Amino acid sequence: MLKVENASVFFAGRDKQVVHALDRVSLEIPERGFVVALGTSGCGKSTLLNAMAGFLPLSEGSITLDGKPVSGPGAERGVVFQKDSLLPWKSVLDNVALGLKFAGLPRNESRDRAQELLRLVGLQDFAKAAPYELSGGMRQRVGLARALAPDPKILLMDEPFGALDSMTREQMQELLVSVWVRTGKQVFFITHSIEEALFLGTEVIVMSPRPGRIVARFETDFVRRFAAEGDARAIKTEPAFAQLREEIRAIVHQSEDLVTS
Amino acid sequence: MNDQVQPLPLLDSLRAGISAPPAASAPPRLVKMRSFGIGEGSTVRISVAAGIAILALWWLIAQTGWVPHLFLPTPSEVINVARSIWEDGYANATLTEHVGASLLRILTAGVIAVSLGIPVGLLMGLNRWVKGVLDTPIEFYWPLPPLAYLPLMIIWLGIGEASKITLLTLAMFAPVVLSAQAGVRSLPLERVTAALSLGATRWQLLVEIVLPSALPEILTGIRIALGVGWSTLVAAELIAANRGIGYMIMSASHFLATDAVFVGIALIATCAFAFSYGMRLLERALVPWKGKS
């Protein structure tokens, strides 16, 4: 379980101003939980993820994974970035196997494992391709497989589908759910799409900017039902889905108004 | 009133248009976006024609005697001299010895400059202290023309190979260092954070991420270094040597043997072209992904 307690972050801004990026945020990501952080840009959701990944120290508060404090980047927390950061000089397979290579696994073993992960994300036929030969959606699938390779306890996903077209995006959401169900990882997922948040999360936290903080939390079961029933369209067109979506939209707009007025 | 929805005739004709087989007789007219600049057409044929035209002009001017032969020999004279130099050597050494001496100098200096320059440049890109300390001497000597400190090299190291190789190494070192540094600077931060979150150690980060990321820039730097190397080499051989292509040109000019000077220049051009072509092949083999990530 990943636990964030009273996390605050202050940056040095321009003209010696202090930017309050994150204000006493607390949350828990339970085993097999899928927590989605939703909010407009500047609400601190990426700051929160960077702190969880260990890229950014906290000004106050603490982050622990299974009781152990997070003090820097590590292989037990896999990260999927919005802009894929695949290495162009390595094949798709070697990109996926990168974390295993870092861990010192023998080449054959790491390649077998990478091939297995490529099958999991449906790219088994593209092992030898170069990353720049793939489409945006495929590259994000490679990014997902790569993050899963060292068998992390948690996946941290920073708007991974933000740059994709809406049709590819829906396919990727369904793929991610199937990966999540099969691997049983904890996931922390960032998005600015309300629908994506509702569809994917077992818990949705709504964040608001200046200072970045959590303004609402919702527990949902759409993703578990999708995993069981497999009909995404039926779920997304349900009245309960639409109702919750409008409720969250109202909260987001309200918190925006508070800031601007 | 007729409430039944009538199929629109327009839709029908659209469907017909979609399913209509393309006319077999006339091939479709292929179009593309208008381009600006030189476009995509190959320039090789134009370049070859221009080369032939220049040779023809040279032959014409030399043949008609507009310019005295002493200043401009005909192409056939140059070829004859080249053959006799190939067979009998020139200025107390065979052609192979002259070219070999020059190649040995530039390759030795190149290997030293590259194998020192890459790690130093990477370190300067990664460490504030290394950069701070080494910036001073490199920024001081790099803009100097190498011939300005050749006399110093000769005073310190004598007239032999050591002074010329040191001069060349210094001249080729700076572009390699600066390009390796630039390569580190252009490294996308996400690549580093991604590798760290996959459990990379500092050393793995350097070898697996930083060095390959900087490789395109490093290869460009080596290309520049080779260009600087050739000009420095020939200049150094003109001043102080008893072997080498530059020395050959110098001694030919002492006897006003313009045709032999032409042969020397052609040799340098050939070598330099071969080096830059080799670098292009190396780039294609090592960084086929350049500009595609």
Coordinates of C-alpha atoms in Angstrom, one line a residue:
Chain A
M1 CA 0.0 0.0 0.0
L2 CA 1.2 3.5 -0.9
K3 CA 0.4 6.1 1.7
V4 CA 0.7 9.8 1.3
E5 CA 0.4 11.8 4.5
N6 CA 0.0 15.6 4.7
A7 CA 2.2 16.1 1.7
S8 CA 3.0 19.8 0.9
V9 CA 5.3 21.1 -1.8
F10 CA 6.6 24.7 -2.1
F11 CA 8.6 25.8 -5.2
A12 CA 10.7 28.8 -5.6
G13 CA 8.8 30.9 -8.2
R14 CA 9.8 34.0 -10.1
D15 CA 10.7 37.2 -8.2
K16 CA 11.4 35.3 -5.0
Q17 CA 7.7 34.3 -4.8
V18 CA 6.9 31.0 -3.3
V19 CA 4.6 28.7 -5.3
H20 CA 2.4 26.5 -3.1
A21 CA 2.1 23.5 -5.4
L22 CA 0.7 21.0 -3.0
D23 CA -1.2 21.6 0.2
R24 CA -1.4 18.9 2.9
V25 CA -2.5 16.1 0.6
S26 CA -3.3 12.7 2.1
L27 CA -4.3 9.6 0.3
E28 CA -3.9 5.8 0.3
I29 CA -3.6 3.5 -2.7
P30 CA -4.7 0.1 -1.4
E31 CA -3.6 -3.3 -2.8
R32 CA -5.2 -3.7 -6.2
G33 CA -6.5 -0.2 -6.0
F34 CA -6.8 2.1 -9.0
V35 CA -6.7 5.7 -7.8
V36 CA -7.2 8.5 -10.4
A37 CA -6.3 12.1 -9.7
L38 CA -8.4 14.4 -11.7
G39 CA -7.9 18.1 -12.2
T40 CA -7.1 21.1 -14.4
S41 CA -3.5 21.9 -15.2
G42 CA -1.6 23.4 -12.3
C43 CA -3.7 21.6 -9.7
G44 CA -0.6 19.7 -8.4
K45 CA -1.4 16.3 -9.7
S46 CA 1.8 15.9 -11.5
T47 CA 3.7 17.3 -8.5
L48 CA 2.1 14.6 -6.4
L49 CA 3.1 11.9 -8.9
N50 CA 6.7 13.2 -9.1
A51 CA 6.9 13.1 -5.3
M52 CA 5.5 9.5 -5.3
A53 CA 8.0 8.5 -8.0
G54 CA 10.8 10.0 -5.9
F55 CA 11.8 12.6 -8.5
L56 CA 10.8 15.4 -6.1
P57 CA 11.3 15.7 -2.3
L58 CA 8.4 16.9 -0.2
S59 CA 8.6 20.2 1.7
E60 CA 6.4 18.6 4.4
G61 CA 4.7 15.3 5.0
S62 CA 5.7 11.8 4.0
I63 CA 5.2 9.1 1.4
T64 CA 5.6 5.4 2.3
L65 CA 5.3 2.3 0.3
D66 CA 4.4 -0.7 2.5
G67 CA 5.7 1.3 5.5
K68 CA 9.1 2.1 3.9
P69 CA 9.6 5.9 3.2
V70 CA 10.1 6.9 -0.4
S71 CA 13.4 8.7 -0.7
G72 CA 14.2 8.6 -4.4
P73 CA 13.3 6.9 -7.7
G74 CA 13.3 3.1 -7.6
A75 CA 12.2 0.0 -9.5
E76 CA 9.4 -0.9 -7.1
R77 CA 7.5 2.2 -8.4
G78 CA 7.1 2.0 -12.2
V79 CA 6.3 5.2 -14.1
V80 CA 4.5 5.7 -17.4
F81 CA 5.0 9.2 -18.8
Q82 CA 2.8 11.3 -21.0
K83 CA 5.5 11.8 -23.5
D84 CA 6.9 8.3 -24.0
S85 CA 10.6 8.3 -23.2
L86 CA 11.6 5.2 -25.2
L87 CA 15.2 4.9 -26.3
P88 CA 15.3 5.3 -30.1
W89 CA 18.5 3.2 -30.4
K90 CA 17.0 0.1 -28.8
S91 CA 14.4 -2.2 -30.3
V92 CA 10.9 -2.4 -28.7
L93 CA 12.0 -5.6 -27.0
D94 CA 15.2 -4.1 -25.6
N95 CA 13.3 -1.0 -24.4
V96 CA 10.9 -3.2 -22.5
A97 CA 13.8 -5.3 -21.1
L98 CA 15.7 -2.1 -19.9
G99 CA 14.7 -2.3 -16.3
L100 CA 15.7 -6.1 -16.2
K101 CA 19.0 -5.2 -17.7
F102 CA 19.5 -2.6 -14.9
A103 CA 18.7 -5.3 -12.4
G104 CA 21.4 -7.5 -13.8
L105 CA 19.2 -10.3 -15.2
P106 CA 20.8 -12.5 -17.8
R107 CA 20.0 -11.4 -21.4
N108 CA 18.0 -14.5 -22.4
E109 CA 15.9 -14.4 -19.3
S110 CA 15.1 -10.7 -19.6
R111 CA 14.2 -11.1 -23.3
D112 CA 11.8 -13.9 -22.5
R113 CA 10.2 -11.8 -19.8
A114 CA 10.0 -8.8 -22.1
Q115 CA 8.4 -10.9 -24.9
E116 CA 5.8 -12.0 -22.4
L117 CA 5.0 -8.4 -21.4
L118 CA 4.8 -7.5 -25.1
R119 CA 2.2 -10.2 -25.5
L120 CA 0.3 -8.7 -22.5
V121 CA 0.0 -5.4 -24.2
G122 CA -0.7 -6.9 -27.6
L123 CA 2.6 -6.0 -29.3
Q124 CA 4.2 -9.4 -29.6
D125 CA 4.7 -8.9 -33.3
F126 CA 6.6 -5.7 -32.9
A127 CA 9.5 -6.9 -30.8
K128 CA 12.1 -6.1 -33.4
A129 CA 10.6 -2.7 -34.5
A130 CA 12.3 0.6 -33.6
P131 CA 10.2 2.9 -31.4
Y132 CA 10.0 5.6 -34.0
E133 CA 8.3 3.2 -36.3
L134 CA 5.3 2.8 -34.0
S135 CA 2.2 4.9 -33.6
G136 CA 1.6 7.0 -30.5
G137 CA -0.8 4.4 -28.9
M138 CA 1.7 1.6 -29.6
R139 CA 4.5 3.6 -28.0
Q140 CA 2.5 4.1 -24.9
R141 CA 1.9 0.4 -24.8
V142 CA 5.6 -0.2 -24.9
G143 CA 6.0 2.3 -22.1
L144 CA 3.5 0.4 -20.1
A145 CA 5.2 -2.9 -20.7
R146 CA 8.6 -1.3 -19.8
A147 CA 7.2 0.0 -16.5
L148 CA 5.8 -3.4 -15.7
A149 CA 9.0 -5.3 -16.5
P150 CA 10.8 -4.9 -13.1
D151 CA 7.6 -6.2 -11.5
P152 CA 6.9 -2.9 -9.5
K153 CA 4.4 -2.8 -6.6
I154 CA 2.7 0.2 -8.0
L155 CA 2.3 1.9 -11.4
L156 CA 2.4 5.7 -11.5
M157 CA 0.9 7.0 -14.8
D158 CA 1.2 10.7 -15.7
E159 CA -1.5 11.4 -18.2
P160 CA -0.3 8.5 -20.3
F161 CA -3.2 8.8 -22.9
G162 CA -3.3 12.6 -22.9
A163 CA -1.6 12.9 -26.3
L164 CA -3.6 10.2 -28.1
D165 CA -6.7 10.7 -30.3
S166 CA -10.0 9.9 -28.6
M167 CA -10.5 6.5 -30.3
T168 CA -7.1 5.2 -29.5
R169 CA -7.5 6.5 -26.0
E170 CA -10.6 4.4 -25.4
Q171 CA -8.8 1.3 -26.7
M172 CA -5.9 2.0 -24.4
Q173 CA -8.2 2.5 -21.4
E174 CA -9.7 -1.0 -22.0
L175 CA -6.2 -2.5 -22.5
L176 CA -5.0 -0.8 -19.2
V177 CA -7.9 -2.3 -17.3
S178 CA -7.2 -5.8 -18.6
V179 CA -3.5 -5.4 -17.7
W180 CA -4.5 -4.1 -14.2
V181 CA -6.8 -7.0 -13.6
R182 CA -4.3 -9.6 -14.8
T183 CA -1.2 -8.2 -12.9
G184 CA -3.1 -7.0 -9.8
K185 CA -0.9 -3.9 -9.4
Q186 CA -1.8 -0.8 -7.5
V187 CA -2.2 2.1 -9.9
F188 CA -2.0 5.9 -9.5
F189 CA -3.3 7.5 -12.6
I190 CA -3.5 11.2 -13.6
T191 CA -5.9 12.6 -16.1
H192 CA -7.8 15.8 -16.9
S193 CA -10.7 13.8 -18.5
I194 CA -13.6 13.3 -16.2
E195 CA -14.9 10.4 -18.2
E196 CA -11.5 8.6 -18.2
A197 CA -11.2 9.1 -14.4
L198 CA -14.7 7.6 -13.8
F199 CA -14.2 4.7 -16.2
L200 CA -10.8 3.7 -14.8
G201 CA -10.7 4.5 -11.1
T202 CA -11.8 2.5 -8.1
E203 CA -11.3 5.9 -6.4
V204 CA -11.4 9.3 -8.0
I205 CA -9.8 12.2 -6.3
V206 CA -10.6 15.7 -7.6
M207 CA -7.9 18.3 -7.2
S208 CA -8.0 22.0 -7.5
P209 CA -5.2 24.5 -8.1
R210 CA -3.5 27.3 -6.1
P211 CA -2.7 25.7 -3.8
G212 CA -3.0 22.1 -5.2
R213 CA -5.2 20.2 -2.9
I214 CA -7.9 17.5 -2.9
V215 CA -11.4 18.9 -3.0
A216 CA -13.5 15.7 -3.4
R217 CA -13.2 12.0 -3.4
F218 CA -15.5 9.4 -5.0
E219 CA -15.4 5.6 -4.8
T220 CA -16.7 4.0 -8.0
D221 CA -17.2 0.5 -9.2
F222 CA -17.5 1.1 -13.0
V223 CA -14.1 -0.3 -13.7
R224 CA -14.8 -3.5 -11.7
R225 CA -18.0 -3.9 -13.6
F226 CA -16.3 -3.3 -16.9
A227 CA -13.7 -6.0 -15.9
A228 CA -16.5 -8.4 -15.2
E229 CA -19.0 -7.5 -18.0
G230 CA -16.6 -6.2 -20.7
D231 CA -19.0 -3.6 -22.3
A232 CA -17.4 -0.2 -22.0
R233 CA -20.1 1.6 -24.1
A234 CA -22.9 0.3 -22.0
I235 CA -21.2 1.5 -18.8
K236 CA -20.3 4.9 -20.2
T237 CA -23.9 5.6 -21.3
E238 CA -25.5 4.5 -18.0
P239 CA -27.5 7.2 -16.1
A240 CA -25.4 6.6 -13.0
F241 CA -22.2 7.3 -15.0
A242 CA -23.6 10.4 -16.5
Q243 CA -24.9 11.7 -13.2
L244 CA -21.5 11.2 -11.4
R245 CA -19.8 12.8 -14.4
E246 CA -21.9 16.0 -14.1
E247 CA -21.5 16.1 -10.3
I248 CA -17.7 16.0 -10.7
R249 CA -17.9 18.6 -13.5
A250 CA -19.8 20.9 -11.2
I251 CA -17.2 20.5 -8.5
V252 CA -14.3 21.2 -10.9
H253 CA -16.0 24.3 -12.2
Q254 CA -16.9 25.5 -8.8
S255 CA -13.3 25.2 -7.5
E256 CA -12.1 27.0 -10.6
D257 CA -14.6 29.9 -9.9
L258 CA -13.4 30.1 -6.3
V259 CA -9.9 30.7 -7.6
T260 CA -10.7 33.2 -10.3
S261 CA -13.2 35.3 -8.3
Chain B
M1 CA -48.1 14.8 -47.1
N2 CA -45.6 12.1 -47.5
D3 CA -43.9 11.4 -44.2
Q4 CA -41.7 8.6 -45.5
V5 CA -38.1 9.4 -45.6
Q6 CA -36.9 9.5 -49.1
P7 CA -33.3 8.4 -49.7
L8 CA -31.4 11.4 -50.9
P9 CA -30.3 11.2 -54.5
L10 CA -27.0 12.8 -53.6
L11 CA -26.2 9.9 -51.2
D12 CA -26.9 7.4 -54.0
S13 CA -24.6 9.2 -56.4
L14 CA -21.9 9.3 -53.6
R15 CA -22.2 5.6 -53.1
A16 CA -21.9 5.0 -56.8
G17 CA -18.8 7.2 -56.9
I18 CA -17.2 5.3 -54.1
S19 CA -17.8 1.9 -55.6
A20 CA -17.1 2.9 -59.2
P21 CA -14.0 1.1 -60.5
P22 CA -11.2 3.4 -61.6
A23 CA -11.1 4.0 -65.3
A24 CA -8.6 1.6 -66.7
S25 CA -7.5 3.6 -69.7
A26 CA -6.2 6.8 -68.1
P27 CA -3.8 6.5 -65.1
P28 CA -4.7 8.9 -62.3
R29 CA -2.8 12.2 -62.2
L30 CA -0.6 12.0 -59.1
V31 CA -0.4 15.2 -57.1
K32 CA 1.5 16.4 -54.1
M33 CA 1.8 19.5 -52.0
R34 CA 3.7 22.3 -53.6
S35 CA 7.2 22.5 -52.1
F36 CA 9.4 25.4 -51.3
G37 CA 13.2 25.5 -51.5
I38 CA 15.1 22.8 -53.4
G39 CA 12.5 20.2 -52.9
E40 CA 13.1 16.4 -53.0
G41 CA 14.7 16.0 -56.5
S42 CA 18.2 14.6 -56.4
T43 CA 21.0 17.0 -57.1
V44 CA 23.6 14.4 -57.9
R45 CA 23.3 14.6 -61.7
I46 CA 23.6 18.4 -61.6
S47 CA 26.7 18.2 -59.4
V48 CA 28.4 15.6 -61.7
A49 CA 27.6 17.8 -64.7
A50 CA 29.1 20.9 -62.9
G51 CA 32.2 18.9 -62.1
I52 CA 32.7 17.9 -65.7
A53 CA 32.1 21.5 -66.8
I54 CA 34.8 22.7 -64.4
L55 CA 37.3 20.1 -65.7
A56 CA 36.5 21.1 -69.3
L57 CA 37.0 24.7 -68.5
W58 CA 40.3 24.0 -66.8
W59 CA 41.4 21.9 -69.8
L60 CA 40.3 24.7 -72.2
I61 CA 42.0 27.5 -70.4
A62 CA 45.3 25.5 -70.0
Q63 CA 45.2 24.1 -73.6
T64 CA 44.7 27.5 -75.3
G65 CA 47.6 29.0 -73.3
W66 CA 45.6 31.9 -71.9
V67 CA 47.4 31.2 -68.6
P68 CA 51.1 30.2 -68.8
H69 CA 51.7 26.5 -68.1
L70 CA 53.9 27.4 -65.2
F71 CA 50.8 28.6 -63.3
L72 CA 48.1 26.3 -64.7
P73 CA 49.2 22.9 -66.1
T74 CA 46.8 20.9 -68.3
P75 CA 44.8 18.0 -66.7
S76 CA 46.9 15.5 -68.8
E77 CA 50.2 17.0 -67.5
V78 CA 48.9 16.6 -63.9
I79 CA 47.9 13.0 -64.5
N80 CA 51.4 12.3 -66.0
V81 CA 53.1 13.8 -63.0
A82 CA 50.9 11.9 -60.7
R83 CA 51.9 8.7 -62.5
S84 CA 55.6 9.4 -62.2
I85 CA 55.2 10.4 -58.5
W86 CA 53.4 7.1 -58.0
E87 CA 56.2 5.2 -59.7
D88 CA 59.3 7.0 -58.6
G89 CA 58.2 8.9 -55.5
Y90 CA 58.9 12.6 -54.8
A91 CA 61.3 14.5 -52.6
N92 CA 63.2 11.5 -51.1
A93 CA 60.2 9.3 -50.4
T94 CA 57.6 7.2 -52.2
L95 CA 54.0 8.4 -52.5
T96 CA 52.9 5.7 -50.1
E97 CA 55.3 7.0 -47.5
H98 CA 54.1 10.6 -47.9
V99 CA 50.4 9.7 -47.6
G100 CA 51.2 7.1 -44.9
A101 CA 53.0 9.7 -42.8
S102 CA 50.1 12.1 -43.1
L103 CA 47.5 9.5 -42.3
L104 CA 49.4 8.1 -39.4
R105 CA 49.7 11.6 -37.8
I106 CA 46.0 12.4 -38.2
L107 CA 44.7 9.0 -37.2
T108 CA 47.0 8.8 -34.1
A109 CA 45.9 12.3 -33.1
G110 CA 42.3 11.5 -33.9
V111 CA 42.3 8.4 -31.7
I112 CA 43.8 10.3 -28.8
A113 CA 41.5 13.3 -29.2
V114 CA 38.4 11.1 -29.4
S115 CA 39.2 8.7 -26.6
L116 CA 40.1 11.7 -24.3
G117 CA 37.5 14.1 -25.6
I118 CA 34.4 12.0 -25.2
P119 CA 34.8 11.2 -21.4
V120 CA 36.0 14.7 -20.7
G121 CA 33.1 16.3 -22.6
L122 CA 30.6 14.0 -20.9
L123 CA 32.0 14.8 -17.5
M124 CA 31.9 18.5 -18.3
G125 CA 28.3 18.2 -19.2
L126 CA 27.5 16.3 -16.0
N127 CA 29.6 17.9 -13.3
R128 CA 29.7 21.6 -12.4
W129 CA 33.2 21.4 -11.0
V130 CA 34.7 19.6 -14.0
K131 CA 33.1 22.1 -16.3
G132 CA 34.2 25.1 -14.2
V133 CA 37.8 24.0 -14.1
L134 CA 38.2 22.8 -17.7
D135 CA 36.2 25.6 -19.3
T136 CA 39.0 28.1 -18.7
P137 CA 41.9 26.4 -20.6
I138 CA 39.6 25.0 -23.3
E139 CA 37.9 28.3 -24.0
F140 CA 41.3 30.0 -24.0
Y141 CA 43.1 27.8 -26.5
W142 CA 40.2 26.6 -28.7
P143 CA 39.7 29.8 -30.6
L144 CA 43.5 30.1 -31.4
P145 CA 44.6 29.0 -34.8
P146 CA 46.7 25.9 -34.2
L147 CA 49.6 27.3 -36.2
A148 CA 49.9 30.1 -33.6
Y149 CA 51.1 27.6 -31.0
L150 CA 53.0 25.3 -33.4
P151 CA 56.3 27.2 -32.8
L152 CA 55.7 26.6 -29.0
M153 CA 55.1 22.9 -29.7
I154 CA 58.4 22.7 -31.7
I155 CA 60.4 24.5 -28.9
W156 CA 58.9 22.1 -26.3
L157 CA 58.8 18.8 -28.2
G158 CA 61.2 19.2 -31.0
I159 CA 60.8 19.0 -34.8
G160 CA 59.8 15.3 -34.8
E161 CA 56.4 13.5 -34.8
A162 CA 55.6 14.4 -31.1
S163 CA 55.1 18.1 -31.8
K164 CA 52.9 17.6 -34.8
I165 CA 50.8 14.9 -33.2
T166 CA 50.4 17.0 -30.1
L167 CA 49.3 20.0 -32.2
L168 CA 46.8 17.9 -34.1
T169 CA 45.5 16.3 -30.9
L170 CA 44.9 19.7 -29.3
A171 CA 43.2 21.0 -32.5
M172 CA 40.9 18.0 -32.7
F173 CA 40.3 17.6 -28.9
A174 CA 38.2 20.8 -28.5
P175 CA 35.4 20.1 -31.0
V176 CA 35.0 16.6 -29.6
V177 CA 34.8 17.9 -26.0
L178 CA 32.4 20.7 -26.9
S179 CA 30.1 18.4 -28.9
A180 CA 30.0 15.7 -26.2
Q181 CA 29.1 18.5 -23.7
A182 CA 26.3 19.7 -26.1
G183 CA 25.1 16.1 -26.4
V184 CA 24.7 15.9 -22.6
R185 CA 22.9 19.3 -22.5
S186 CA 20.4 18.2 -25.1
L187 CA 19.5 15.0 -23.2
P188 CA 15.8 15.0 -22.5
L189 CA 15.1 14.9 -18.8
E190 CA 12.4 12.3 -19.2
R191 CA 14.9 9.8 -20.4
V192 CA 16.9 10.2 -17.2
T193 CA 13.9 10.1 -14.9
A194 CA 12.5 7.0 -16.8
A195 CA 15.8 5.2 -16.4
L196 CA 16.1 6.1 -12.7
S197 CA 12.6 4.8 -12.1
L198 CA 13.6 1.6 -13.8
G199 CA 16.3 1.2 -11.2
A200 CA 19.4 2.5 -13.1
T201 CA 22.6 3.1 -11.1
R202 CA 24.7 6.2 -11.9
W203 CA 27.1 4.2 -14.0
Q204 CA 24.2 2.4 -16.0
L205 CA 22.7 5.9 -16.5
L206 CA 25.9 7.1 -18.0
V207 CA 26.6 4.1 -20.3
E208 CA 23.0 3.2 -21.3
I209 CA 21.4 6.6 -21.5
V210 CA 23.8 9.6 -21.5
L211 CA 26.4 8.3 -23.9
P212 CA 24.0 6.9 -26.6
S213 CA 21.9 10.1 -26.3
A214 CA 25.0 12.2 -26.9
L215 CA 26.3 10.1 -29.7
P216 CA 24.8 12.0 -32.7
E217 CA 26.3 15.2 -31.5
I218 CA 29.6 13.5 -30.7
L219 CA 29.8 12.1 -34.3
T220 CA 29.1 15.6 -35.6
G221 CA 31.9 16.8 -33.4
I222 CA 34.3 14.2 -34.7
R223 CA 33.4 15.3 -38.3
I224 CA 34.3 18.8 -37.4
A225 CA 37.5 17.6 -35.7
L226 CA 38.6 15.7 -38.8
G227 CA 38.1 18.9 -40.9
V228 CA 40.1 20.9 -38.5
G229 CA 42.7 18.1 -38.3
W230 CA 43.3 18.0 -42.1
S231 CA 43.8 21.8 -42.3
T232 CA 46.1 21.8 -39.3
L233 CA 48.0 18.8 -40.5
V234 CA 48.8 20.1 -43.9
A235 CA 49.8 23.5 -42.5
A236 CA 52.1 21.9 -39.9
E237 CA 53.7 19.7 -42.6
L238 CA 54.2 22.8 -44.8
I239 CA 56.3 24.3 -42.0
A240 CA 58.1 21.5 -40.3
A241 CA 58.3 18.0 -41.8
N242 CA 60.3 15.8 -44.2
R243 CA 57.5 13.5 -45.0
G244 CA 53.8 14.0 -45.7
I245 CA 51.4 15.4 -48.3
G246 CA 51.9 19.0 -47.0
Y247 CA 55.7 18.6 -47.2
M248 CA 55.3 17.3 -50.8
I249 CA 53.4 20.4 -51.8
M250 CA 55.9 22.6 -50.1
S251 CA 58.9 21.2 -51.8
A252 CA 57.1 21.1 -55.2
S253 CA 56.4 24.8 -54.8
H254 CA 60.1 25.5 -54.2
F255 CA 60.8 24.2 -57.7
L256 CA 57.7 25.9 -59.2
A257 CA 56.4 22.4 -60.0
T258 CA 52.8 23.5 -60.2
D259 CA 51.7 20.2 -61.6
A260 CA 53.1 18.4 -58.5
V261 CA 51.3 20.9 -56.3
F262 CA 48.1 20.0 -58.1
V263 CA 48.7 16.4 -57.4
G264 CA 49.2 17.1 -53.7
I265 CA 46.0 19.1 -53.5
A266 CA 44.1 16.3 -55.2
L267 CA 45.5 13.8 -52.7
I268 CA 44.4 15.9 -49.7
A269 CA 40.9 16.4 -51.3
T270 CA 40.6 12.6 -51.9
C271 CA 41.7 11.7 -48.3
A272 CA 39.5 14.4 -46.7
F273 CA 36.5 13.3 -48.8
A274 CA 37.1 9.6 -47.9
F275 CA 37.2 10.5 -44.2
S276 CA 34.0 12.5 -44.4
Y277 CA 32.3 9.7 -46.4
G278 CA 33.5 7.2 -43.8
M279 CA 32.0 9.3 -41.1
R280 CA 28.7 9.4 -42.9
L281 CA 28.7 5.6 -43.1
L282 CA 29.6 5.4 -39.4
E283 CA 26.7 7.8 -38.6
R284 CA 24.3 5.7 -40.6
A285 CA 25.5 2.5 -38.8
L286 CA 25.6 3.9 -35.3
V287 CA 22.8 6.4 -35.2
P288 CA 20.1 5.4 -37.7
W289 CA 17.6 6.9 -35.3
K290 CA 19.1 10.5 -35.6
G291 CA 16.3 13.0 -35.9
K292 CA 13.6 10.4 -35.5
S293 CA 13.0 10.3 -31.8

